[in-house]
Coordinates of C-alpha atoms in Angstrom, one line a residue:
X1 CA 46.5 51.7 -11.9
X2 CA 47.2 51.6 -15.6
X3 CA 44.7 50.0 -17.9
X4 CA 45.7 46.5 -18.9
X5 CA 45.0 46.0 -22.6
X6 CA 46.5 42.5 -22.9
X7 CA 45.6 39.3 -21.3
X8 CA 47.7 36.2 -20.7
X9 CA 46.4 32.9 -22.0
X10 CA 43.5 31.6 -19.9
X11 CA 42.7 34.9 -18.4
X12 CA 39.7 37.2 -19.3
X13 CA 39.5 40.9 -18.3
X14 CA 36.2 42.6 -17.4
X15 CA 36.9 46.2 -16.2
X16 CA 39.3 45.9 -13.4
X17 CA 38.3 42.3 -12.4
X18 CA 40.3 39.4 -13.7
X19 CA 38.9 35.9 -14.0
X20 CA 41.1 32.8 -14.0
X21 CA 40.3 29.3 -15.3
X22 CA 39.8 28.3 -11.6
X23 CA 37.1 31.0 -11.4
X24 CA 35.3 29.6 -14.4
X25 CA 35.5 26.1 -13.0
X26 CA 34.1 27.3 -9.6
X27 CA 31.2 29.1 -11.3
X28 CA 30.4 26.0 -13.3
X29 CA 30.4 23.9 -10.1
X30 CA 28.0 26.4 -8.5
X31 CA 25.7 26.3 -11.6
X32 CA 25.6 22.5 -11.5
X33 CA 24.9 22.6 -7.7
X34 CA 22.1 25.0 -8.2
X35 CA 20.6 22.9 -11.0
X36 CA 20.9 19.8 -8.8
X37 CA 19.3 21.6 -5.9
X38 CA 16.3 22.5 -8.1
X39 CA 16.1 18.9 -9.3
X40 CA 16.2 17.6 -5.8
X41 CA 13.4 20.0 -4.7
X42 CA 10.5 18.3 -6.4
X43 CA 8.2 21.1 -5.1
X44 CA 9.7 23.3 -7.9
X45 CA 8.9 20.8 -10.6
X46 CA 5.8 22.0 -12.6
X47 CA 4.7 18.5 -13.5
X48 CA 4.5 17.6 -9.8
X49 CA 2.9 20.8 -8.7
X50 CA 0.2 20.5 -11.4
X51 CA -1.1 17.1 -10.1
X52 CA -4.7 17.4 -9.1
X53 CA -4.3 15.1 -6.1
X54 CA -1.6 13.9 -3.8
X55 CA -1.5 11.2 -1.2
X56 CA 1.1 11.0 1.5
X57 CA 1.9 8.6 4.3
X58 CA 4.3 9.4 7.1
X59 CA 5.1 8.3 10.6
X60 CA 4.2 10.4 13.7
X61 CA 7.9 11.2 13.9
X62 CA 7.8 12.8 10.4
X63 CA 9.5 9.9 8.6
X64 CA 8.4 9.6 5.0
X65 CA 6.6 6.3 4.1
X66 CA 4.8 6.9 0.8
X67 CA 4.1 9.6 -1.8
X68 CA 1.8 8.9 -4.7
X69 CA 3.8 11.2 -7.0
X70 CA 7.5 11.7 -6.7
X71 CA 10.2 10.2 -4.5
X72 CA 9.6 10.5 -0.7
X73 CA 13.3 11.4 -0.3
X74 CA 12.8 14.6 -2.3
X75 CA 9.8 15.6 -0.1
X76 CA 11.4 15.4 3.3
X77 CA 10.8 19.1 4.0
X78 CA 7.1 18.8 3.1
X79 CA 6.7 15.7 5.3
X80 CA 8.2 17.7 8.1
X81 CA 5.6 20.5 7.6
X82 CA 2.7 17.9 7.7
X83 CA 4.0 16.4 10.9
X84 CA 4.4 19.8 12.4
X85 CA 0.7 20.7 11.6
X86 CA -0.5 17.5 13.3
X87 CA 1.7 18.0 16.4
X88 CA 0.6 21.6 16.7
X89 CA -3.0 20.7 16.9
X90 CA -2.3 17.7 19.2
X91 CA -0.6 20.1 21.6
X92 CA -4.0 21.8 21.9
X93 CA -5.6 18.5 22.9
X94 CA -7.3 18.2 19.5
X95 CA -6.9 16.3 16.3
X96 CA -6.5 17.9 12.9
X97 CA -9.2 16.8 10.4
X98 CA -8.8 19.1 7.4
X99 CA -7.6 22.4 6.0
X100 CA -9.3 24.4 3.3
X101 CA -7.1 26.9 1.3
X102 CA -8.7 28.3 -1.8
X103 CA -9.6 25.4 -4.1
X104 CA -7.3 23.1 -2.3
X105 CA -8.6 20.7 0.4
X106 CA -6.2 18.9 2.7
X107 CA -7.6 15.9 4.7
X108 CA -5.8 14.1 7.5
X109 CA -6.3 10.7 9.0
X110 CA -4.3 9.8 12.1
X111 CA -4.1 6.1 12.9
X112 CA -1.8 5.4 15.8
X113 CA 1.8 5.9 14.7
X114 CA 0.7 6.6 11.1
X115 CA -0.4 9.9 9.5
X116 CA -2.1 9.9 6.2
X117 CA -2.7 13.1 4.2
X118 CA -4.7 13.8 1.0
X119 CA -4.3 17.0 -0.9
X120 CA -7.0 17.5 -3.5
X121 CA -7.9 20.3 -6.0
X122 CA -11.0 18.5 -7.5
X123 CA -13.6 19.5 -5.0
X124 CA -14.0 16.3 -3.0
X125 CA -15.6 16.2 0.3
X126 CA -13.4 15.7 3.4
X127 CA -15.5 12.6 4.3
X128 CA -14.7 11.0 0.9
X129 CA -11.0 11.9 1.1
X130 CA -10.7 10.4 4.6
X131 CA -12.5 7.3 3.4
X132 CA -9.9 6.8 0.7
X133 CA -7.2 7.4 3.3
X134 CA -8.7 4.7 5.5
X135 CA -8.5 2.3 2.6
X136 CA -4.9 3.2 2.1
X137 CA -4.3 2.5 5.8
X138 CA -6.1 -0.8 5.6
X139 CA -3.8 -1.7 2.7
X140 CA -0.7 -1.0 4.8
X141 CA -2.2 -3.1 7.7
X142 CA -3.0 -5.9 5.2
X143 CA 0.7 -6.1 4.3
X144 CA 2.1 -5.8 7.9
X145 CA -0.7 -6.6 10.4
X146 CA -1.6 -4.0 13.1
X147 CA 0.5 -6.0 15.6
X148 CA 3.7 -5.7 13.6
X149 CA 3.0 -2.1 12.7
X150 CA 2.5 -1.1 16.4
X151 CA 5.4 -3.1 17.6
X152 CA 8.1 -1.6 15.3
X153 CA 7.1 1.9 16.3
X154 CA 7.0 1.1 20.0
X155 CA 10.5 -0.2 19.8
X156 CA 11.8 2.6 17.6
X157 CA 9.8 5.8 17.1
X158 CA 11.8 7.0 14.1
X159 CA 11.7 3.6 12.3
X160 CA 11.7 3.8 8.5
X161 CA 8.6 1.8 7.5
X162 CA 9.6 1.7 3.9
X163 CA 12.0 -1.1 4.7
X164 CA 9.0 -3.4 5.6
X165 CA 6.8 -2.1 2.8
X166 CA 9.3 -2.4 0.0
X167 CA 7.7 -3.8 -3.1
X168 CA 4.1 -3.1 -1.9
X169 CA 3.9 0.4 -3.2
X170 CA 2.3 -1.0 -6.3
X171 CA -0.6 -2.2 -4.1
X172 CA -1.2 1.3 -2.8
X173 CA -0.9 2.8 -6.3
X174 CA -3.4 0.3 -7.7
X175 CA -5.7 0.7 -4.7
X176 CA -5.8 4.5 -5.2
X177 CA -6.7 4.1 -8.9
X178 CA -9.3 1.5 -7.8
X179 CA -11.0 3.8 -5.3
X180 CA -11.1 6.6 -7.9
X181 CA -12.7 4.5 -10.7
X182 CA -14.9 1.9 -8.9
X183 CA -18.1 3.1 -7.1
X184 CA -18.0 0.2 -4.8
X185 CA -15.6 1.9 -2.5
X186 CA -17.9 4.9 -2.2
X187 CA -20.9 2.7 -1.5
X188 CA -19.2 0.3 0.8
X189 CA -20.3 -2.6 -1.4
X190 CA -19.1 -5.1 -3.9
X191 CA -20.3 -5.9 -7.4
X192 CA -21.3 -9.5 -8.3
X193 CA -20.9 -11.2 -11.6
X194 CA -24.4 -11.5 -13.0
X195 CA -25.6 -15.1 -13.4
X196 CA -28.7 -17.2 -12.5
X197 CA -29.1 -18.0 -8.9
X198 CA -29.2 -21.7 -9.7
X199 CA -25.8 -21.6 -11.3
X200 CA -24.3 -19.6 -8.5
X201 CA -25.7 -21.9 -5.9
X202 CA -24.3 -24.9 -7.8
X203 CA -20.9 -23.3 -7.8
X204 CA -21.1 -22.6 -4.1
X205 CA -22.3 -26.1 -3.2
X206 CA -19.5 -27.6 -5.2
X207 CA -17.0 -25.6 -3.1
X208 CA -18.7 -26.7 0.1
X209 CA -18.6 -30.4 -0.9
X210 CA -15.0 -30.2 -2.0
X211 CA -13.8 -28.5 1.2
X212 CA -16.0 -30.0 3.9
X213 CA -13.3 -32.1 5.5
X214 CA -10.6 -29.4 5.6
X215 CA -10.0 -28.0 9.0
X216 CA -9.3 -24.3 9.7
X217 CA -10.5 -23.2 6.2
X218 CA -12.3 -19.9 7.0
X219 CA -13.2 -18.5 3.5
X220 CA -13.4 -19.6 -0.1
X221 CA -13.8 -16.7 -2.4
X222 CA -14.3 -16.9 -6.2
X223 CA -13.9 -13.7 -8.2
X224 CA -13.5 -12.6 -11.8
X225 CA -13.1 -9.3 -13.6
X226 CA -13.3 -7.3 -10.3
X227 CA -16.7 -9.0 -9.5
X228 CA -17.7 -11.5 -6.9
X229 CA -19.0 -14.9 -8.0
X230 CA -19.4 -16.4 -4.5
X231 CA -18.2 -16.5 -0.9
X232 CA -18.3 -19.7 1.1
X233 CA -17.4 -19.3 4.8
X234 CA -17.0 -20.9 8.1
X235 CA -20.2 -20.6 10.1
X236 CA -20.5 -17.5 12.3
X237 CA -17.9 -15.6 10.3
X238 CA -18.6 -12.8 7.7
X239 CA -16.4 -11.0 5.3
X240 CA -16.7 -7.2 5.2
X241 CA -16.8 -5.4 1.8
X242 CA -13.7 -3.4 2.8
X243 CA -11.8 -6.7 3.1
X244 CA -13.1 -8.0 -0.2
X245 CA -11.9 -4.8 -1.8
X246 CA -8.4 -5.4 -0.4
X247 CA -8.6 -9.0 -1.8
X248 CA -9.7 -7.7 -5.2
X249 CA -6.9 -5.2 -5.2
X250 CA -4.3 -7.8 -4.4
X251 CA -5.4 -10.1 -7.2
X252 CA -5.8 -7.5 -9.8
X253 CA -2.5 -5.7 -9.1
X254 CA -0.4 -8.9 -9.5
X255 CA 0.2 -10.9 -12.6
X256 CA 2.1 -13.5 -10.6
X257 CA -1.1 -15.3 -9.6
X258 CA -2.0 -16.2 -13.1
X259 CA 0.6 -18.8 -14.2
X260 CA 0.9 -20.8 -10.9
X261 CA -0.6 -21.5 -7.5
X262 CA 0.5 -19.1 -4.8
X263 CA 0.7 -19.2 -1.1
X264 CA 0.6 -15.8 0.4
X265 CA 0.0 -14.2 3.8
X266 CA -2.7 -11.6 3.9
X267 CA -4.2 -9.6 6.8
X268 CA -7.9 -8.7 6.5
X269 CA -8.1 -5.5 8.6
X270 CA -11.8 -5.5 9.3
X271 CA -12.0 -9.2 10.0
X272 CA -8.8 -9.4 12.2
X273 CA -6.2 -6.7 12.0
X274 CA -3.9 -8.4 14.4
X275 CA -2.9 -11.5 12.4
X276 CA -2.3 -13.0 9.0
X277 CA -4.5 -15.4 7.2
X278 CA -2.8 -17.7 4.7
X279 CA -4.2 -17.8 1.2
X280 CA -4.0 -20.3 -1.5
X281 CA -4.5 -18.2 -4.6
X282 CA -4.9 -19.5 -8.1
X283 CA -6.9 -19.1 -11.3
X284 CA -9.3 -22.0 -11.9
X285 CA -7.8 -23.1 -15.3
X286 CA -6.3 -21.8 -18.5
X287 CA -9.7 -21.7 -20.1
X288 CA -11.5 -19.9 -17.2
X289 CA -10.5 -16.5 -15.9
X290 CA -11.9 -16.8 -12.4
X291 CA -9.6 -16.6 -9.4
X292 CA -10.1 -18.8 -6.4
X293 CA -8.8 -17.8 -2.9
X294 CA -8.9 -20.4 -0.1
X295 CA -8.1 -18.6 3.2
X296 CA -7.0 -20.6 6.2
X297 CA -5.6 -19.8 9.7
X298 CA -3.2 -22.7 9.3
X299 CA 0.1 -21.8 7.6
X300 CA 0.9 -25.4 6.7
X301 CA -2.2 -26.1 4.6
X302 CA -0.8 -25.3 1.1
X303 CA -0.9 -28.9 -0.2
X304 CA -4.2 -29.7 1.3
X305 CA -5.7 -26.6 -0.3
X306 CA -4.0 -27.3 -3.6
X307 CA -5.7 -30.7 -3.7
X308 CA -9.0 -29.1 -2.7
X309 CA -8.7 -26.5 -5.5
X310 CA -8.1 -29.3 -8.1
X311 CA -11.1 -31.2 -6.8
X312 CA -13.2 -28.0 -7.1
X313 CA -12.1 -27.4 -10.7
X314 CA -12.8 -31.0 -11.7
X315 CA -16.3 -30.9 -10.3
X316 CA -17.0 -27.5 -11.8
X317 CA -15.9 -28.7 -15.2
X318 CA -18.1 -31.8 -14.9
X319 CA -21.2 -29.9 -14.0
X320 CA -20.6 -27.3 -16.7
X321 CA -20.0 -24.4 -14.2
X322 CA -16.7 -23.4 -15.8
X323 CA -18.6 -22.9 -19.0
X324 CA -21.3 -20.9 -17.2
X325 CA -18.7 -18.6 -15.6
X326 CA -17.1 -17.9 -19.0
X327 CA -20.5 -17.3 -20.5
X328 CA -21.3 -14.8 -17.8
X329 CA -17.9 -13.1 -18.2
X330 CA -18.3 -12.6 -21.9
X331 CA -22.0 -11.7 -22.0
X332 CA -22.5 -8.1 -23.1
X333 CA -23.1 -5.7 -20.2
X334 CA -26.4 -4.1 -19.7
X335 CA -26.6 -0.3 -20.4
X336 CA -29.3 2.1 -19.0
X337 CA -30.7 2.5 -22.5
X338 CA -31.4 -1.2 -22.6
X339 CA -34.0 -0.7 -19.8
X340 CA -36.1 1.7 -22.0
X341 CA -36.8 3.9 -19.0
X342 CA -37.2 7.5 -20.2
X343 CA -34.8 10.2 -19.0
X344 CA -32.5 7.7 -17.1
X345 CA -28.8 8.0 -18.1
X346 CA -27.2 6.0 -15.4
X347 CA -27.8 4.7 -11.8
X348 CA -26.2 2.9 -8.9
X349 CA -28.3 0.5 -6.7
X350 CA -27.0 -0.8 -3.4
X351 CA -28.8 -3.7 -1.7
X352 CA -28.0 -2.9 2.0
X353 CA -28.6 -6.2 3.7
X354 CA -25.9 -8.0 1.5
X355 CA -23.6 -4.9 1.0
X356 CA -23.7 -5.4 -2.8
X357 CA -24.4 -3.0 -5.6
X358 CA -25.2 -3.0 -9.3
X359 CA -25.0 -0.3 -12.0
X360 CA -25.3 -0.5 -15.8
X361 CA -22.3 0.0 -18.1
X362 CA -21.4 3.6 -18.9
X363 CA -22.5 4.9 -22.3
X364 CA -23.0 8.3 -23.9
X365 CA -22.9 10.9 -22.6
X366 CA -20.3 9.2 -20.4
X367 CA -18.4 7.2 -23.0
X368 CA -15.1 9.2 -22.5
X369 CA -12.8 8.7 -19.6
X370 CA -13.1 12.4 -18.5
X371 CA -16.9 12.2 -18.4
X372 CA -16.8 9.0 -16.5
X373 CA -14.5 10.6 -13.9
X374 CA -16.9 13.5 -13.7
X375 CA -19.9 11.3 -13.2
X376 CA -18.3 9.4 -10.4
X377 CA -17.3 12.7 -8.8
X378 CA -21.0 13.8 -9.0
X379 CA -22.0 10.5 -7.3
X380 CA -19.5 11.2 -4.6
X381 CA -20.9 14.7 -3.9
X382 CA -24.5 13.3 -3.9
X383 CA -23.5 10.5 -1.6
X384 CA -21.8 12.9 0.8
X385 CA -24.9 15.2 0.8
X386 CA -27.3 12.4 1.6
X387 CA -25.0 10.9 4.3
X388 CA -23.8 14.1 5.9
X389 CA -23.6 13.6 9.6
X390 CA -26.1 15.3 11.8
X391 CA -28.8 15.3 9.1
X392 CA -31.9 13.1 8.6
X393 CA -32.1 13.9 4.9
X394 CA -32.8 10.8 2.9
X395 CA -33.9 12.1 -0.4
X396 CA -32.0 14.7 -2.6
X397 CA -33.1 16.0 -6.0
X398 CA -30.5 18.2 -7.8
X399 CA -31.0 19.9 -11.1
X400 CA -27.6 20.7 -12.5
X401 CA -26.5 22.3 -15.7
X402 CA -25.6 19.1 -17.5
X403 CA -27.7 16.5 -15.7
X404 CA -30.2 16.0 -12.9
X405 CA -29.1 13.9 -9.9
X406 CA -31.3 12.0 -7.4
X407 CA -30.2 10.2 -4.2
X408 CA -32.6 8.1 -2.1
X409 CA -31.6 6.2 1.0
X410 CA -33.9 3.7 2.7
X411 CA -33.4 0.9 5.2
X412 CA -33.4 -1.7 2.4
X413 CA -31.5 0.1 -0.4
X414 CA -29.7 3.1 -1.6
X415 CA -30.4 4.5 -5.1
X416 CA -28.4 7.1 -7.0
X417 CA -29.8 8.1 -10.4
X418 CA -28.5 10.4 -13.2
X419 CA -31.3 11.9 -15.4
X420 CA -31.2 14.2 -18.4
X421 CA -31.0 17.9 -17.2
X422 CA -34.6 18.7 -18.2
X423 CA -36.4 15.9 -16.4
X424 CA -39.4 16.9 -14.3
X425 CA -39.9 15.6 -10.7
X426 CA -43.0 13.8 -11.9
X427 CA -41.1 12.1 -14.7
X428 CA -38.3 11.3 -12.3
X429 CA -40.7 9.6 -9.9
X430 CA -42.2 7.5 -12.7
X431 CA -38.8 6.5 -13.9
X432 CA -37.7 5.5 -10.4
X433 CA -40.7 3.3 -9.9
X434 CA -40.0 1.5 -13.1
X435 CA -36.4 1.1 -12.3
X436 CA -37.1 -0.4 -8.8
X437 CA -39.5 -2.8 -10.3
X438 CA -36.9 -3.9 -12.9
X439 CA -34.3 -4.3 -10.2
X440 CA -36.6 -6.4 -8.1
X441 CA -37.1 -8.8 -11.0
X442 CA -33.4 -9.1 -11.6
X443 CA -32.1 -9.2 -8.0
X444 CA -31.5 -13.0 -8.0
X445 CA -29.1 -12.5 -10.9
X446 CA -27.3 -9.4 -9.7
X447 CA -26.9 -10.3 -6.0
X448 CA -25.8 -13.2 -3.8
X449 CA -28.8 -13.8 -1.6
X450 CA -28.1 -17.3 -0.4
X451 CA -25.5 -18.2 2.3
X452 CA -23.2 -21.2 2.0
X453 CA -21.1 -22.5 5.0
X454 CA -18.5 -25.2 5.3

């Protein structure tokens, strides 16, 4: 073969191999396809891989339902792996709980046809991860009810649940942020808006008087700024903190409740996972930021509850309760330094009998977001240590590099305190005694201790 030193238009020569324009076009298509494949495979995206925590929901058939980061459609292979792990362990007549791989912890929660998975690199306990997954599951049930959730998978095992959950992803997103920033989820308790017990009782009695003649009204709940003002209930019924957290999340993740009255179905999983309640949701007035929820088992009660709401507002305005709510909302929060108790940087106090808690506002050295997240993580570890199953340990004292932590659980209360790192045990005991005395004096203001029924 003689060496060709010329080339016709559109042809390049490399050694003895000739490339045509068609070849170049084919190579360009392959390059684009490769780039698209890499784009489709989110597992190769550094920003996704570097996330410290992932939450996934899938069906027992391996169908994607939810991913906290990234599109579920780009994670189909990963969802398949998670489903295979669950099935492999189930074939051995067991249930997978968790996997530990280096600094990564993977926790599983299997609830009927739903599999929930948490992947964390921040050192969380498996118990805490599974608690968060349980809240996510409750949020799904709150949207669909357990009855509907079970039925759709009984009828069709590979059903794509995203069709029914469309639009509710924001609720799960907001709930996850909620659980990672609010200690109430960890403690299984709600925080109340501090106000005098006489004012709170007046508000509660006003609601009772305004709704006394309404049939099938189960709960009246008044909240503001992620805090509970009061709950009035039908006699013999109670509202679990987990359901209140779902209600808080619903209200705070939606701006649509602010401008107008809304009528929305909501399932409270701990109260009754099988059916919806029907909620009249509205803010009291333009000059009061509190949100009132009237929950009924009757789906045709909107106008009755709308009238009741207006009656409540009129009476609260006349007895100056709206003004009292606004005053409580805008009153400066108490910090640990305001208590003048030496060595105490922060604390959480849970009143067990009412499932409510209180803690001071965060200040230095926890003024920055990163330090606040670290402190909550320390509380999570302390809580997990104290409540570890199989132990009778009720008191933990940990001297760490940057702070000292104490956890104390009794039948009446739980107390978690952060001290400066050099505090002695004697000083810590003195501080705790002062702190408990102060909490006892303030409990009528921080907790709802009186029950009001329709």
